[in-house]
Amino acid sequence: MIHTAKLRQLILPAILILAAFTAYIPHIGYPYPLHVDEWFHITVAEEVIHNNAVDLYSGQPFRLGMERAWHLMLAGIFLIFPPLKVYPFLVAALFILATLSVYTFAKRYGERIALIAAFLTALIPSNVTIGGPSLLVPVNLSLIFTPLALKFAFDKKPNLLVVFLCTLFLLYAHPPSAMVLLILLGTYALLNVKEDKTRAKSLFITIFAAVIASVPNYAGRIAEKGMESATFSFWLFVEQTPLLFGYITTVFFIAGFYMLTRTKEKENWALIIALLFLLIDIFVYTRISTSFFVPYVRVFIPMMFIMSVIAAYALAKVKSNILLGVILAAILALSLQHNYETPYYHMINETEYSDMVWINENLDKNAIILADPWKARPIPTITGMRVFTVLPFGPDSKELEQNQKAIDFFRNNCTDTQFLKDNNISVIYAPVECNNQDLKRVHNNTYILENR
């Protein structure tokens, strides 16, 4: 019995190690960010640290945007640790916190369910479309703060201060994740209106207070775009949810979903109803290519947290520990295979990184750099210097027009000196061999404009 107790104490640490490993898999052999969003977030955090007045991507006045709490958090971390050095380890550390948060929430169902839920959470997949724990993107905050907020909201004696702080943080850090949490909390409050009016009232007040406190974060966008700010269109294809979540896990999720519908606990029904809302959001997108309130591709990560808890509820009903072990081993093997086979793009290679470090160390920090619009995204992160144009995150006619100017310049072998002068460009990181007597090659593919 003593050995069994000690073994059980090792299960949670082992799951947390698994979470760190799962998050780290895509970074094996490639130390740089894997997603265009990661380069952006790291750059914004660095701009905060250096108190930039001008945005290094657009040349416009610097603005924190609606994910300011996320960027301020990153800035605090990067004040202590060099961004690109700590980056892969930070990703793993955040996923450990997420897995631990899910475990803490799921303990309300018992230790067995909590451990299984944590195990399934540690295997939540990542890809370049939905994000996920292998990437340094703010949607992953939903895996940390949503379970915590629900735990303190569902407790017999709810801690509304923690609920308020978690909700407010997400409202300032990642609005889509905050919307999912608001759906969960709002659903739970509505379910309590008849039988526990005090709890319902206090939750509504907490939600209202958090939303009101977050108005400064949204007022500008709402004033600018109106209702358009609550609709989101996408053109990317996402794999079917069972394939993402895993077929075996999905089977147990369906079983757990059915089991929870047979219960009367309002906490369970809050999860069920909120999950149905998220599934409807996905269904609506597949029909009209537009999502409302929660962007389609930002639904999957918080949804998989709920699915993990529900699947764990069913898996815990497997009485034979041997059979349960076999099932979990199969889930683990298939999940790791999926994670290893998931493709990621590499925006730069080691040579390009070295080139950008050289630019940072040897050229004027106030210079504007012209580069291929795709390769331009990492340049401000590494050099701290402004780029002329960068490939936008979505259809942006003005930015795409600037992109085309850069493409045309390189297509003509960098011969348009007047274009460089008109746009105050003095550094060129070229994807081609430049043929222009006004340009001096100073390092590899790097040129500077002479006689400005």
mmCIF file of N, CA and C in Angstrom, residues 304-386:
data_model
loop_
_atom_site.group_PDB
_atom_site.id
_atom_site.type_symbol
_atom_site.label_atom_id
_atom_site.label_comp_id
_atom_site.label_asym_id
_atom_site.label_seq_id
_atom_site.Cartn_x
_atom_site.Cartn_y
_atom_site.Cartn_z
ATOM 1 N N MET A 304 -11.305 22.223 -26.242
ATOM 2 C CA MET A 304 -10.645 20.958 -25.926
ATOM 3 C C MET A 304 -10.365 20.805 -24.434
ATOM 4 N N PHE A 305 -10.278 21.916 -23.710
ATOM 5 C CA PHE A 305 -10.211 21.827 -22.244
ATOM 6 C C PHE A 305 -11.491 21.202 -21.707
ATOM 7 N N ILE A 306 -12.639 21.702 -22.162
ATOM 8 C CA ILE A 306 -13.925 21.158 -21.705
ATOM 9 C C ILE A 306 -14.063 19.700 -22.129
ATOM 10 N N MET A 307 -13.683 19.399 -23.360
ATOM 11 C CA MET A 307 -13.775 18.029 -23.861
ATOM 12 C C MET A 307 -12.874 17.084 -23.063
ATOM 13 N N SER A 308 -11.721 17.559 -22.636
ATOM 14 C CA SER A 308 -10.803 16.724 -21.853
ATOM 15 C C SER A 308 -11.423 16.336 -20.519
ATOM 16 N N VAL A 309 -12.066 17.297 -19.874
ATOM 17 C CA VAL A 309 -12.708 17.016 -18.581
ATOM 18 C C VAL A 309 -13.861 16.033 -18.761
ATOM 19 N N ILE A 310 -14.664 16.232 -19.796
ATOM 20 C CA ILE A 310 -15.814 15.350 -20.035
ATOM 21 C C ILE A 310 -15.356 13.947 -20.422
ATOM 22 N N ALA A 311 -14.325 13.848 -21.265
ATOM 23 C CA ALA A 311 -13.783 12.536 -21.632
ATOM 24 C C ALA A 311 -13.194 11.836 -20.416
ATOM 25 N N ALA A 312 -12.537 12.594 -19.546
ATOM 26 C CA ALA A 312 -11.966 12.018 -18.320
ATOM 27 C C ALA A 312 -13.067 11.455 -17.424
ATOM 28 N N TYR A 313 -14.210 12.114 -17.416
ATOM 29 C CA TYR A 313 -15.348 11.647 -16.620
ATOM 30 C C TYR A 313 -15.750 10.236 -17.048
ATOM 31 N N ALA A 314 -15.752 9.986 -18.361
ATOM 32 C CA ALA A 314 -16.110 8.656 -18.871
ATOM 33 C C ALA A 314 -14.977 7.663 -18.665
ATOM 34 N N LEU A 315 -13.746 8.073 -18.923
ATOM 35 C CA LEU A 315 -12.602 7.162 -18.772
ATOM 36 C C LEU A 315 -12.459 6.682 -17.333
ATOM 37 N N ALA A 316 -12.791 7.545 -16.393
ATOM 38 C CA ALA A 316 -12.675 7.166 -14.982
ATOM 39 C C ALA A 316 -13.653 6.067 -14.600
ATOM 40 N N LYS A 317 -14.673 5.849 -15.429
ATOM 41 C CA LYS A 317 -15.649 4.793 -15.157
ATOM 42 C C LYS A 317 -15.119 3.410 -15.529
ATOM 43 N N VAL A 318 -14.000 3.362 -16.265
ATOM 44 C CA VAL A 318 -13.379 2.073 -16.589
ATOM 45 C C VAL A 318 -12.815 1.496 -15.294
ATOM 46 N N LYS A 319 -13.381 0.405 -14.822
ATOM 47 C CA LYS A 319 -13.029 -0.115 -13.497
ATOM 48 C C LYS A 319 -11.670 -0.792 -13.469
ATOM 49 N N SER A 320 -11.321 -1.464 -14.529
ATOM 50 C CA SER A 320 -10.041 -2.175 -14.569
ATOM 51 C C SER A 320 -8.898 -1.194 -14.823
ATOM 52 N N ASN A 321 -7.968 -1.113 -13.875
ATOM 53 C CA ASN A 321 -6.817 -0.225 -14.049
ATOM 54 C C ASN A 321 -5.940 -0.666 -15.214
ATOM 55 N N ILE A 322 -5.898 -1.984 -15.440
ATOM 56 C CA ILE A 322 -5.095 -2.500 -16.557
ATOM 57 C C ILE A 322 -5.692 -2.047 -17.884
ATOM 58 N N LEU A 323 -7.015 -2.208 -18.015
ATOM 59 C CA LEU A 323 -7.684 -1.779 -19.248
ATOM 60 C C LEU A 323 -7.553 -0.271 -19.436
ATOM 61 N N LEU A 324 -7.724 0.475 -18.353
ATOM 62 C CA LEU A 324 -7.584 1.929 -18.436
ATOM 63 C C LEU A 324 -6.171 2.307 -18.875
ATOM 64 N N GLY A 325 -5.188 1.606 -18.335
ATOM 65 C CA GLY A 325 -3.800 1.867 -18.715
ATOM 66 C C GLY A 325 -3.554 1.612 -20.189
ATOM 67 N N VAL A 326 -4.152 0.543 -20.709
ATOM 68 C CA VAL A 326 -4.007 0.220 -22.136
ATOM 69 C C VAL A 326 -4.640 1.319 -22.992
ATOM 70 N N ILE A 327 -5.825 1.765 -22.592
ATOM 71 C CA ILE A 327 -6.520 2.819 -23.350
ATOM 72 C C ILE A 327 -5.709 4.113 -23.344
ATOM 73 N N LEU A 328 -5.220 4.494 -22.164
ATOM 74 C CA LEU A 328 -4.439 5.732 -22.057
ATOM 75 C C LEU A 328 -3.123 5.625 -22.823
ATOM 76 N N ALA A 329 -2.523 4.434 -22.817
ATOM 77 C CA ALA A 329 -1.277 4.228 -23.573
ATOM 78 C C ALA A 329 -1.532 4.385 -25.071
ATOM 79 N N ALA A 330 -2.672 3.873 -25.530
ATOM 80 C CA ALA A 330 -3.022 4.014 -26.951
ATOM 81 C C ALA A 330 -3.254 5.482 -27.305
ATOM 82 N N ILE A 331 -3.950 6.198 -26.414
ATOM 83 C CA ILE A 331 -4.180 7.633 -26.632
ATOM 84 C C ILE A 331 -2.850 8.379 -26.687
ATOM 85 N N LEU A 332 -1.950 8.029 -25.771
ATOM 86 C CA LEU A 332 -0.630 8.670 -25.721
ATOM 87 C C LEU A 332 0.154 8.418 -27.007
ATOM 88 N N ALA A 333 0.186 7.167 -27.441
ATOM 89 C CA ALA A 333 0.961 6.814 -28.637
ATOM 90 C C ALA A 333 0.436 7.541 -29.872
ATOM 91 N N LEU A 334 -0.880 7.543 -30.046
ATOM 92 C CA LEU A 334 -1.467 8.201 -31.216
ATOM 93 C C LEU A 334 -1.270 9.716 -31.161
ATOM 94 N N SER A 335 -1.379 10.265 -29.955
ATOM 95 C CA SER A 335 -1.207 11.707 -29.802
ATOM 96 C C SER A 335 0.217 12.138 -30.101
ATOM 97 N N LEU A 336 1.187 11.400 -29.578
ATOM 98 C CA LEU A 336 2.586 11.742 -29.828
ATOM 99 C C LEU A 336 2.920 11.611 -31.313
ATOM 100 N N GLN A 337 2.364 10.576 -31.949
ATOM 101 C CA GLN A 337 2.581 10.416 -33.388
ATOM 102 C C GLN A 337 2.021 11.622 -34.146
ATOM 103 N N HIS A 338 0.812 12.036 -33.765
ATOM 104 C CA HIS A 338 0.180 13.187 -34.415
ATOM 105 C C HIS A 338 1.015 14.445 -34.206
ATOM 106 N N ASN A 339 1.522 14.636 -32.983
ATOM 107 C CA ASN A 339 2.320 15.827 -32.691
ATOM 108 C C ASN A 339 3.627 15.838 -33.478
ATOM 109 N N TYR A 340 4.258 14.669 -33.589
ATOM 110 C CA TYR A 340 5.510 14.584 -34.341
ATOM 111 C C TYR A 340 5.290 14.846 -35.828
ATOM 112 N N GLU A 341 4.131 14.450 -36.340
ATOM 113 C CA GLU A 341 3.869 14.563 -37.779
ATOM 114 C C GLU A 341 3.234 15.896 -38.177
ATOM 115 N N THR A 342 2.837 16.702 -37.196
ATOM 116 C CA THR A 342 2.217 17.989 -37.510
ATOM 117 C C THR A 342 3.246 18.930 -38.133
ATOM 118 N N PRO A 343 2.973 19.456 -39.330
ATOM 119 C CA PRO A 343 3.956 20.328 -40.000
ATOM 120 C C PRO A 343 3.910 21.760 -39.469
ATOM 121 N N TYR A 344 5.061 22.386 -39.421
ATOM 122 C CA TYR A 344 5.180 23.804 -39.073
ATOM 123 C C TYR A 344 6.090 24.471 -40.096
ATOM 124 N N TYR A 345 5.846 25.728 -40.375
ATOM 125 C CA TYR A 345 6.745 26.441 -41.277
ATOM 126 C C TYR A 345 7.851 27.115 -40.465
ATOM 127 N N HIS A 346 9.022 27.234 -41.061
ATOM 128 C CA HIS A 346 10.156 27.921 -40.447
ATOM 129 C C HIS A 346 10.373 29.228 -41.197
ATOM 130 N N MET A 347 10.127 30.337 -40.549
ATOM 131 C CA MET A 347 10.221 31.625 -41.227
ATOM 132 C C MET A 347 11.658 31.984 -41.573
ATOM 133 N N ILE A 348 12.599 31.568 -40.733
ATOM 134 C CA ILE A 348 14.011 31.839 -41.011
ATOM 135 C C ILE A 348 14.826 30.596 -40.704
ATOM 136 N N ASN A 349 16.011 30.530 -41.317
ATOM 137 C CA ASN A 349 16.953 29.467 -40.979
ATOM 138 C C ASN A 349 18.112 30.066 -40.180
ATOM 139 N N GLU A 350 19.064 29.244 -39.831
ATOM 140 C CA GLU A 350 20.163 29.697 -38.979
ATOM 141 C C GLU A 350 20.994 30.789 -39.653
ATOM 142 N N THR A 351 21.210 30.662 -40.964
ATOM 143 C CA THR A 351 21.982 31.671 -41.693
ATOM 144 C C THR A 351 21.272 33.019 -41.680
ATOM 145 N N GLU A 352 19.964 32.997 -41.918
ATOM 146 C CA GLU A 352 19.194 34.247 -41.918
ATOM 147 C C GLU A 352 19.167 34.867 -40.528
ATOM 148 N N TYR A 353 19.071 34.026 -39.515
ATOM 149 C CA TYR A 353 19.127 34.552 -38.145
ATOM 150 C C TYR A 353 20.462 35.244 -37.897
ATOM 151 N N SER A 354 21.556 34.623 -38.333
ATOM 152 C CA SER A 354 22.889 35.212 -38.162
ATOM 153 C C SER A 354 23.007 36.530 -38.922
ATOM 154 N N ASP A 355 22.417 36.579 -40.120
ATOM 155 C CA ASP A 355 22.425 37.824 -40.896
ATOM 156 C C ASP A 355 21.724 38.945 -40.132
ATOM 157 N N MET A 356 20.584 38.622 -39.546
ATOM 158 C CA MET A 356 19.814 39.641 -38.829
ATOM 159 C C MET A 356 20.531 40.079 -37.561
ATOM 160 N N VAL A 357 21.203 39.156 -36.900
ATOM 161 C CA VAL A 357 22.015 39.525 -35.732
ATOM 162 C C VAL A 357 23.132 40.471 -36.157
ATOM 163 N N TRP A 358 23.743 40.192 -37.319
ATOM 164 C CA TRP A 358 24.807 41.064 -37.827
ATOM 165 C C TRP A 358 24.267 42.467 -38.091
ATOM 166 N N ILE A 359 23.097 42.547 -38.704
ATOM 167 C CA ILE A 359 22.466 43.847 -38.967
ATOM 168 C C ILE A 359 22.253 44.602 -37.661
ATOM 169 N N ASN A 360 21.769 43.894 -36.659
ATOM 170 C CA ASN A 360 21.520 44.500 -35.354
ATOM 171 C C ASN A 360 22.796 45.066 -34.743
ATOM 172 N N GLU A 361 23.893 44.359 -34.923
ATOM 173 C CA GLU A 361 25.145 44.737 -34.262
ATOM 174 C C GLU A 361 25.970 45.750 -35.053
ATOM 175 N N ASN A 362 25.680 45.920 -36.342
ATOM 176 C CA ASN A 362 26.588 46.714 -37.172
ATOM 177 C C ASN A 362 25.959 47.898 -37.906
ATOM 178 N N LEU A 363 24.657 47.956 -38.000
ATOM 179 C CA LEU A 363 24.041 49.022 -38.795
ATOM 180 C C LEU A 363 23.241 49.982 -37.925
ATOM 181 N N ASP A 364 22.915 51.117 -38.511
ATOM 182 C CA ASP A 364 22.198 52.186 -37.816
ATOM 183 C C ASP A 364 20.834 51.696 -37.333
ATOM 184 N N LYS A 365 20.585 51.809 -36.030
ATOM 185 C CA LYS A 365 19.337 51.302 -35.449
ATOM 186 C C LYS A 365 18.116 52.101 -35.910
ATOM 187 N N ASN A 366 18.352 53.305 -36.435
ATOM 188 C CA ASN A 366 17.237 54.138 -36.892
ATOM 189 C C ASN A 366 16.894 53.908 -38.360
ATOM 190 N N ALA A 367 17.623 53.013 -39.008
ATOM 191 C CA ALA A 367 17.395 52.759 -40.429
ATOM 192 C C ALA A 367 16.088 51.998 -40.650
ATOM 193 N N ILE A 368 15.514 52.187 -41.839
ATOM 194 C CA ILE A 368 14.353 51.401 -42.270
ATOM 195 C C ILE A 368 14.859 50.310 -43.209
ATOM 196 N N ILE A 369 14.429 49.076 -42.954
ATOM 197 C CA ILE A 369 14.911 47.928 -43.719
ATOM 198 C C ILE A 369 13.858 47.493 -44.733
ATOM 199 N N LEU A 370 14.315 47.243 -45.948
ATOM 200 C CA LEU A 370 13.451 46.649 -46.970
ATOM 201 C C LEU A 370 13.828 45.183 -47.116
ATOM 202 N N ALA A 371 12.836 44.318 -47.004
ATOM 203 C CA ALA A 371 13.075 42.881 -47.134
ATOM 204 C C ALA A 371 11.870 42.245 -47.805
ATOM 205 N N ASP A 372 12.018 40.999 -48.178
ATOM 206 C CA ASP A 372 10.868 40.238 -48.657
ATOM 207 C C ASP A 372 9.768 40.322 -47.597
ATOM 208 N N PRO A 373 8.518 40.652 -47.966
ATOM 209 C CA PRO A 373 7.458 40.864 -46.972
ATOM 210 C C PRO A 373 7.275 39.697 -46.001
ATOM 211 N N TRP A 374 7.505 38.470 -46.463
ATOM 212 C CA TRP A 374 7.383 37.310 -45.579
ATOM 213 C C TRP A 374 8.530 37.268 -44.578
ATOM 214 N N LYS A 375 9.744 37.488 -45.054
ATOM 215 C CA LYS A 375 10.921 37.448 -44.186
ATOM 216 C C LYS A 375 11.013 38.677 -43.284
ATOM 217 N N ALA A 376 10.236 39.711 -43.598
ATOM 218 C CA ALA A 376 10.318 40.947 -42.819
ATOM 219 C C ALA A 376 9.769 40.789 -41.408
ATOM 220 N N ARG A 377 8.892 39.811 -41.195
ATOM 221 C CA ARG A 377 8.253 39.677 -39.883
ATOM 222 C C ARG A 377 9.252 39.462 -38.740
ATOM 223 N N PRO A 378 10.263 38.593 -38.878
ATOM 224 C CA PRO A 378 11.196 38.386 -37.758
ATOM 225 C C PRO A 378 12.227 39.501 -37.588
ATOM 226 N N ILE A 379 12.406 40.347 -38.604
ATOM 227 C CA ILE A 379 13.501 41.321 -38.565
ATOM 228 C C ILE A 379 13.409 42.276 -37.370
ATOM 229 N N PRO A 380 12.258 42.915 -37.097
ATOM 230 C CA PRO A 380 12.199 43.797 -35.928
ATOM 231 C C PRO A 380 12.452 43.060 -34.607
ATOM 232 N N THR A 381 12.028 41.800 -34.538
ATOM 233 C CA THR A 381 12.241 41.014 -33.321
ATOM 234 C C THR A 381 13.721 40.879 -33.018
ATOM 235 N N ILE A 382 14.515 40.624 -34.053
ATOM 236 C CA ILE A 382 15.940 40.341 -33.877
ATOM 237 C C ILE A 382 16.778 41.613 -33.893
ATOM 238 N N THR A 383 16.401 42.577 -34.727
ATOM 239 C CA THR A 383 17.229 43.777 -34.890
ATOM 240 C C THR A 383 16.754 44.979 -34.081
ATOM 241 N N GLY A 384 15.469 44.999 -33.740
ATOM 242 C CA GLY A 384 14.918 46.190 -33.100
ATOM 243 C C GLY A 384 14.760 47.347 -34.070
ATOM 244 N N MET A 385 14.808 47.057 -35.376
ATOM 245 C CA MET A 385 14.739 48.089 -36.410
ATOM 246 C C MET A 385 13.426 47.986 -37.183
ATOM 247 N N ARG A 386 13.034 49.093 -37.780
ATOM 248 C CA ARG A 386 11.772 49.160 -38.497
ATOM 249 C C ARG A 386 11.907 48.586 -39.901
#
